[in-house]
Amino acid sequence: MDAAPVRLQRRMGRALAGRRIVVTRAREQAGDLVRALEALGADVVLAPVIRIEPLEDLGALRTALGNLAAYRWVVFTSQNAVQIVCDCAAAGAFGRTAVAAIGTATAAALAARGVTPQLVPDEFVGEALAETLAAHGGLAGSRILIPGAVEGRDAVAVGLRAHGAVVEAIPVYRTVAARPDVPTGAIDAVTFTSSSTVRHFVDLVGPDAARSGRFVAAVIGPITARTARDLGLADVLEAEPHTVSGIVDALVRRFA
């Protein structure tokens, strides 16, 4: 977690004491958010509504990784893609190919695997990533590799193709529904770190419960916020910046 939320915790003490907050993120990725909320006194209910499954056939990815020098950029739009790609890549594979990350969490996941991204946009959404890459110039005819989810947004690919890039988007994982125990009793907030967590949560609890307005829907960014509003969630609180730390800060501002 970055320094700003740590300072906020010290300043606010147990700002979320007595608040019951549901975390819907995949279990293997939820640790930082759970710990940050608990450090502020929240009663955290871990209810992962999705799980991440690498595709069984990663042949296309391995072929691309064997020819990385042909790509000008490799673009990572999630931590999930980082883990799967780095598990398949040889040591030092990215030495001659520039790497871009959609946000600080994805950049940190790359750094943990020994890969330093050359580009991270100021706004952590696909459209901003595409425009930031385009601002570097010379994309016309350049090959760009984007490993991602089967059901992922194509905003980055669309934006880059508009600037003449030759984009190869390779699915490497899928997001599937999990069936955690549904929290009972009063809930103050539910956190959502992707549109898929919103959709699967609504499927799990039912539209009436999701639209009841009895909890704050704390979302990581504008795309997830739009999905939440489209599905009828009444009280949507958007993180700023669009990070897990931003979600925590937004909840503190709401409840402190």
CSV table of C-alpha atoms in Angstrom, one decimal:
chain,number,residue,atom,x,y,z
A,1,MET,CA,0.0,0.0,0.0
A,2,ASP,CA,1.3,3.5,-0.8
A,3,ALA,CA,2.3,6.1,1.8
A,4,ALA,CA,-0.8,8.3,1.6
A,5,PRO,CA,-3.3,5.8,3.0
A,6,VAL,CA,-0.8,4.9,5.8
A,7,ARG,CA,-0.7,8.5,6.8
A,8,LEU,CA,-4.5,8.6,6.6
A,9,GLN,CA,-4.8,5.6,8.9
A,10,ARG,CA,-2.5,7.3,11.5
A,11,ARG,CA,-4.5,10.5,11.3
A,12,MET,CA,-8.0,8.9,11.4
A,13,GLY,CA,-7.2,6.0,13.7
A,14,ARG,CA,-10.1,3.6,13.6
A,15,ALA,CA,-12.2,5.7,11.2
A,16,LEU,CA,-14.2,2.6,10.0
A,17,ALA,CA,-14.8,1.1,13.5
A,18,GLY,CA,-18.3,-0.5,13.6
A,19,ARG,CA,-18.7,-0.5,9.8
A,20,ARG,CA,-19.4,-3.8,8.2
A,21,ILE,CA,-17.9,-3.9,4.7
A,22,VAL,CA,-18.1,-6.7,2.1
A,23,VAL,CA,-15.1,-7.3,-0.2
A,24,THR,CA,-16.1,-9.0,-3.4
A,25,ARG,CA,-12.7,-9.2,-5.1
A,26,ALA,CA,-11.2,-12.6,-6.0
A,27,ARG,CA,-9.8,-14.2,-2.9
A,28,GLU,CA,-6.1,-14.3,-4.1
A,29,GLN,CA,-6.2,-10.5,-4.8
A,30,ALA,CA,-8.2,-9.3,-1.8
A,31,GLY,CA,-5.6,-9.3,0.9
A,32,ASP,CA,-4.4,-5.6,0.6
A,33,LEU,CA,-8.0,-4.3,0.7
A,34,VAL,CA,-9.0,-6.5,3.6
A,35,ARG,CA,-6.0,-5.5,5.6
A,36,ALA,CA,-6.4,-1.8,5.0
A,37,LEU,CA,-10.1,-1.9,6.0
A,38,GLU,CA,-9.4,-3.9,9.1
A,39,ALA,CA,-6.6,-1.6,10.1
A,40,LEU,CA,-9.2,1.2,10.2
A,41,GLY,CA,-11.4,-0.9,12.4
A,42,ALA,CA,-13.9,-2.2,9.8
A,43,ASP,CA,-15.7,-5.6,10.3
A,44,VAL,CA,-14.7,-7.1,6.9
A,45,VAL,CA,-16.7,-9.8,5.2
A,46,LEU,CA,-14.7,-11.5,2.5
A,47,ALA,CA,-17.2,-12.7,-0.1
A,48,PRO,CA,-15.3,-13.3,-3.4
A,49,VAL,CA,-17.9,-13.4,-6.1
A,50,ILE,CA,-15.4,-14.2,-8.9
A,51,ARG,CA,-12.4,-16.4,-9.4
A,52,ILE,CA,-9.7,-16.1,-12.0
A,53,GLU,CA,-9.0,-19.2,-14.3
A,54,PRO,CA,-6.0,-19.2,-16.6
A,55,LEU,CA,-7.0,-20.7,-20.0
A,56,GLU,CA,-6.0,-24.3,-20.5
A,57,ASP,CA,-4.6,-23.5,-24.0
A,58,LEU,CA,-2.0,-20.8,-23.8
A,59,GLY,CA,-0.4,-21.7,-27.1
A,60,ALA,CA,-1.0,-18.4,-28.7
A,61,LEU,CA,0.6,-16.6,-25.7
A,62,ARG,CA,3.6,-18.8,-25.8
A,63,THR,CA,4.0,-18.2,-29.5
A,64,ALA,CA,3.9,-14.5,-29.0
A,65,LEU,CA,6.3,-14.6,-26.1
A,66,GLY,CA,8.7,-16.5,-28.3
A,67,ASN,CA,8.8,-13.6,-30.7
A,68,LEU,CA,8.6,-10.7,-28.3
A,69,ALA,CA,11.2,-8.7,-30.3
A,70,ALA,CA,8.6,-8.2,-33.0
A,71,TYR,CA,6.4,-6.2,-30.7
A,72,ARG,CA,7.0,-2.5,-29.9
A,73,TRP,CA,4.9,-2.7,-26.7
A,74,VAL,CA,3.4,-5.3,-24.4
A,75,VAL,CA,0.4,-3.8,-22.7
A,76,PHE,CA,-0.9,-5.2,-19.3
A,77,THR,CA,-4.4,-4.2,-18.3
A,78,SER,CA,-4.6,-6.3,-15.1
A,79,GLN,CA,-2.6,-8.0,-12.4
A,80,ASN,CA,-4.1,-11.3,-13.5
A,81,ALA,CA,-2.5,-11.0,-16.9
A,82,VAL,CA,0.9,-10.2,-15.3
A,83,GLN,CA,0.9,-13.3,-13.3
A,84,ILE,CA,0.0,-15.6,-16.1
A,85,VAL,CA,2.3,-14.1,-18.7
A,86,CYS,CA,5.2,-13.9,-16.4
A,87,ASP,CA,4.7,-17.6,-15.4
A,88,CYS,CA,5.0,-18.4,-19.1
A,89,ALA,CA,7.8,-16.0,-20.1
A,90,ALA,CA,11.5,-16.9,-19.9
A,91,ALA,CA,13.7,-14.9,-17.6
A,92,GLY,CA,14.7,-11.5,-19.1
A,93,ALA,CA,12.1,-12.0,-21.9
A,94,PHE,CA,11.0,-8.3,-21.8
A,95,GLY,CA,14.5,-6.9,-22.1
A,96,ARG,CA,14.0,-5.5,-25.6
A,97,THR,CA,10.3,-4.8,-25.6
A,98,ALA,CA,8.7,-1.8,-23.9
A,99,VAL,CA,6.0,-2.6,-21.3
A,100,ALA,CA,3.0,-0.5,-20.3
A,101,ALA,CA,0.7,-1.0,-17.3
A,102,ILE,CA,-2.8,0.3,-16.9
A,103,GLY,CA,-2.3,1.4,-13.3
A,104,THR,CA,0.0,1.4,-10.2
A,105,ALA,CA,-1.2,-2.0,-9.0
A,106,THR,CA,-0.5,-3.6,-12.3
A,107,ALA,CA,2.9,-1.9,-12.4
A,108,ALA,CA,3.7,-3.1,-8.9
A,109,ALA,CA,2.8,-6.7,-10.0
A,110,LEU,CA,5.2,-6.4,-12.9
A,111,ALA,CA,7.9,-5.0,-10.7
A,112,ALA,CA,7.5,-7.9,-8.3
A,113,ARG,CA,8.2,-10.2,-11.2
A,114,GLY,CA,11.3,-8.2,-12.2
A,115,VAL,CA,9.7,-6.2,-15.1
A,116,THR,CA,9.8,-2.4,-15.0
A,117,PRO,CA,7.0,-0.8,-17.0
A,118,GLN,CA,8.1,2.2,-19.2
A,119,LEU,CA,4.6,3.7,-19.1
A,120,VAL,CA,1.7,4.1,-16.6
A,121,PRO,CA,-1.1,6.6,-17.5
A,122,ASP,CA,-2.2,9.3,-15.0
A,123,GLU,CA,-5.8,7.9,-15.2
A,124,PHE,CA,-6.1,4.2,-14.7
A,125,VAL,CA,-8.6,3.3,-17.5
A,126,GLY,CA,-8.2,1.8,-20.9
A,127,GLU,CA,-8.9,4.9,-22.9
A,128,ALA,CA,-6.2,6.9,-21.0
A,129,LEU,CA,-3.7,4.1,-21.5
A,130,ALA,CA,-4.3,4.1,-25.3
A,131,GLU,CA,-4.0,7.9,-25.5
A,132,THR,CA,-0.8,7.9,-23.4
A,133,LEU,CA,0.7,5.3,-25.6
A,134,ALA,CA,-0.3,7.3,-28.7
A,135,ALA,CA,1.3,10.4,-27.3
A,136,HIS,CA,4.6,8.6,-27.6
A,137,GLY,CA,4.1,8.7,-31.4
A,138,GLY,CA,5.1,6.3,-34.1
A,139,LEU,CA,2.3,3.8,-33.5
A,140,ALA,CA,1.4,3.4,-37.2
A,141,GLY,CA,2.3,-0.1,-38.2
A,142,SER,CA,3.7,-1.0,-34.8
A,143,ARG,CA,2.8,-4.4,-33.4
A,144,ILE,CA,1.4,-4.3,-29.9
A,145,LEU,CA,0.6,-7.3,-27.7
A,146,ILE,CA,-2.2,-7.2,-25.2
A,147,PRO,CA,-2.7,-10.3,-23.1
A,148,GLY,CA,-6.0,-10.2,-21.1
A,149,ALA,CA,-9.3,-11.7,-20.2
A,150,VAL,CA,-11.6,-13.5,-22.5
A,151,GLU,CA,-14.4,-11.1,-21.6
A,152,GLY,CA,-12.2,-8.0,-21.1
A,153,ARG,CA,-12.9,-4.5,-22.4
A,154,ASP,CA,-11.4,-3.7,-25.8
A,155,ALA,CA,-10.9,0.0,-25.2
A,156,VAL,CA,-7.1,-0.1,-25.3
A,157,ALA,CA,-7.1,-2.2,-28.5
A,158,VAL,CA,-9.7,0.0,-30.2
A,159,GLY,CA,-7.8,3.2,-29.2
A,160,LEU,CA,-4.5,1.9,-30.4
A,161,ARG,CA,-5.9,0.6,-33.7
A,162,ALA,CA,-7.4,4.1,-34.3
A,163,HIS,CA,-3.8,5.4,-34.3
A,164,GLY,CA,-2.7,2.8,-36.8
A,165,ALA,CA,-1.2,0.2,-34.5
A,166,VAL,CA,-1.4,-3.5,-35.3
A,167,VAL,CA,-2.8,-5.0,-32.1
A,168,GLU,CA,-2.7,-8.6,-31.1
A,169,ALA,CA,-5.1,-9.1,-28.2
A,170,ILE,CA,-4.6,-12.6,-26.8
A,171,PRO,CA,-7.0,-14.0,-24.1
A,172,VAL,CA,-5.1,-15.7,-21.3
A,173,TYR,CA,-7.7,-16.0,-18.5
A,174,ARG,CA,-11.4,-15.9,-17.8
A,175,THR,CA,-13.4,-14.6,-14.9
A,176,VAL,CA,-16.0,-17.0,-13.6
A,177,ALA,CA,-18.6,-16.8,-10.9
A,178,ALA,CA,-17.9,-18.0,-7.4
A,179,ARG,CA,-20.6,-18.8,-4.9
A,180,PRO,CA,-19.6,-17.4,-1.5
A,181,ASP,CA,-21.9,-17.3,1.5
A,182,VAL,CA,-24.1,-14.3,1.1
A,183,PRO,CA,-23.6,-11.9,4.1
A,184,THR,CA,-26.6,-11.6,6.3
A,185,GLY,CA,-27.6,-8.7,8.5
A,186,ALA,CA,-26.8,-5.0,8.1
A,187,ILE,CA,-24.1,-4.1,5.6
A,188,ASP,CA,-22.6,-0.6,5.4
A,189,ALA,CA,-20.7,-0.9,2.2
A,190,VAL,CA,-19.8,-3.4,-0.6
A,191,THR,CA,-16.5,-2.9,-2.5
A,192,PHE,CA,-16.2,-3.6,-6.2
A,193,THR,CA,-12.9,-3.6,-8.1
A,194,SER,CA,-14.2,-4.5,-11.5
A,195,SER,CA,-17.4,-4.5,-13.5
A,196,SER,CA,-17.4,-8.3,-13.3
A,197,THR,CA,-17.5,-8.2,-9.5
A,198,VAL,CA,-20.6,-5.9,-9.8
A,199,ARG,CA,-22.4,-8.2,-12.2
A,200,HIS,CA,-21.7,-11.4,-10.3
A,201,PHE,CA,-22.7,-9.8,-7.0
A,202,VAL,CA,-26.0,-8.7,-8.4
A,203,ASP,CA,-26.5,-12.2,-9.9
A,204,LEU,CA,-25.7,-13.7,-6.5
A,205,VAL,CA,-27.9,-11.6,-4.2
A,206,GLY,CA,-30.6,-10.8,-6.7
A,207,PRO,CA,-31.5,-7.4,-8.3
A,208,ASP,CA,-34.0,-6.4,-5.5
A,209,ALA,CA,-31.4,-6.8,-2.8
A,210,ALA,CA,-28.7,-5.1,-4.9
A,211,ARG,CA,-30.9,-2.1,-5.6
A,212,SER,CA,-32.2,-1.7,-2.0
A,213,GLY,CA,-30.0,1.3,-1.3
A,214,ARG,CA,-29.1,-0.1,2.1
A,215,PHE,CA,-25.3,-0.1,1.4
A,216,VAL,CA,-22.7,2.1,-0.2
A,217,ALA,CA,-21.3,0.6,-3.4
A,218,ALA,CA,-17.6,1.6,-3.3
A,219,VAL,CA,-16.2,1.2,-6.8
A,220,ILE,CA,-12.6,1.5,-8.1
A,221,GLY,CA,-13.2,3.7,-11.1
A,222,PRO,CA,-15.6,5.1,-13.7
A,223,ILE,CA,-16.1,2.0,-15.7
A,224,THR,CA,-17.1,0.0,-12.6
A,225,ALA,CA,-19.3,2.9,-11.5
A,226,ARG,CA,-21.1,2.9,-14.8
A,227,THR,CA,-21.8,-0.8,-14.5
A,228,ALA,CA,-23.1,-0.4,-10.9
A,229,ARG,CA,-25.4,2.4,-11.9
A,230,ASP,CA,-26.6,0.5,-15.0
A,231,LEU,CA,-27.5,-2.4,-12.8
A,232,GLY,CA,-29.5,-0.1,-10.4
A,233,LEU,CA,-27.2,0.2,-7.4
A,234,ALA,CA,-28.4,3.3,-5.7
A,235,ASP,CA,-25.5,4.8,-3.7
A,236,VAL,CA,-22.3,4.6,-5.8
A,237,LEU,CA,-19.1,5.9,-4.3
A,238,GLU,CA,-16.2,6.2,-6.8
A,239,ALA,CA,-12.5,6.0,-5.7
A,240,GLU,CA,-10.2,8.8,-6.5
A,241,PRO,CA,-7.5,7.8,-7.5
A,242,HIS,CA,-8.8,4.7,-9.1
A,243,THR,CA,-7.0,2.2,-6.9
A,244,VAL,CA,-7.6,0.0,-3.9
A,245,SER,CA,-6.1,2.7,-1.7
A,246,GLY,CA,-8.6,5.1,-3.3
A,247,ILE,CA,-11.5,2.9,-2.3
A,248,VAL,CA,-10.3,2.9,1.3
A,249,ASP,CA,-9.9,6.7,1.3
A,250,ALA,CA,-13.3,7.2,-0.2
A,251,LEU,CA,-14.9,5.0,2.5
A,252,VAL,CA,-13.1,6.9,5.3
A,253,ARG,CA,-14.3,10.2,3.9
A,254,ARG,CA,-17.9,8.8,3.7
A,255,PHE,CA,-18.0,7.3,7.2
A,256,ALA,CA,-15.5,9.2,9.3
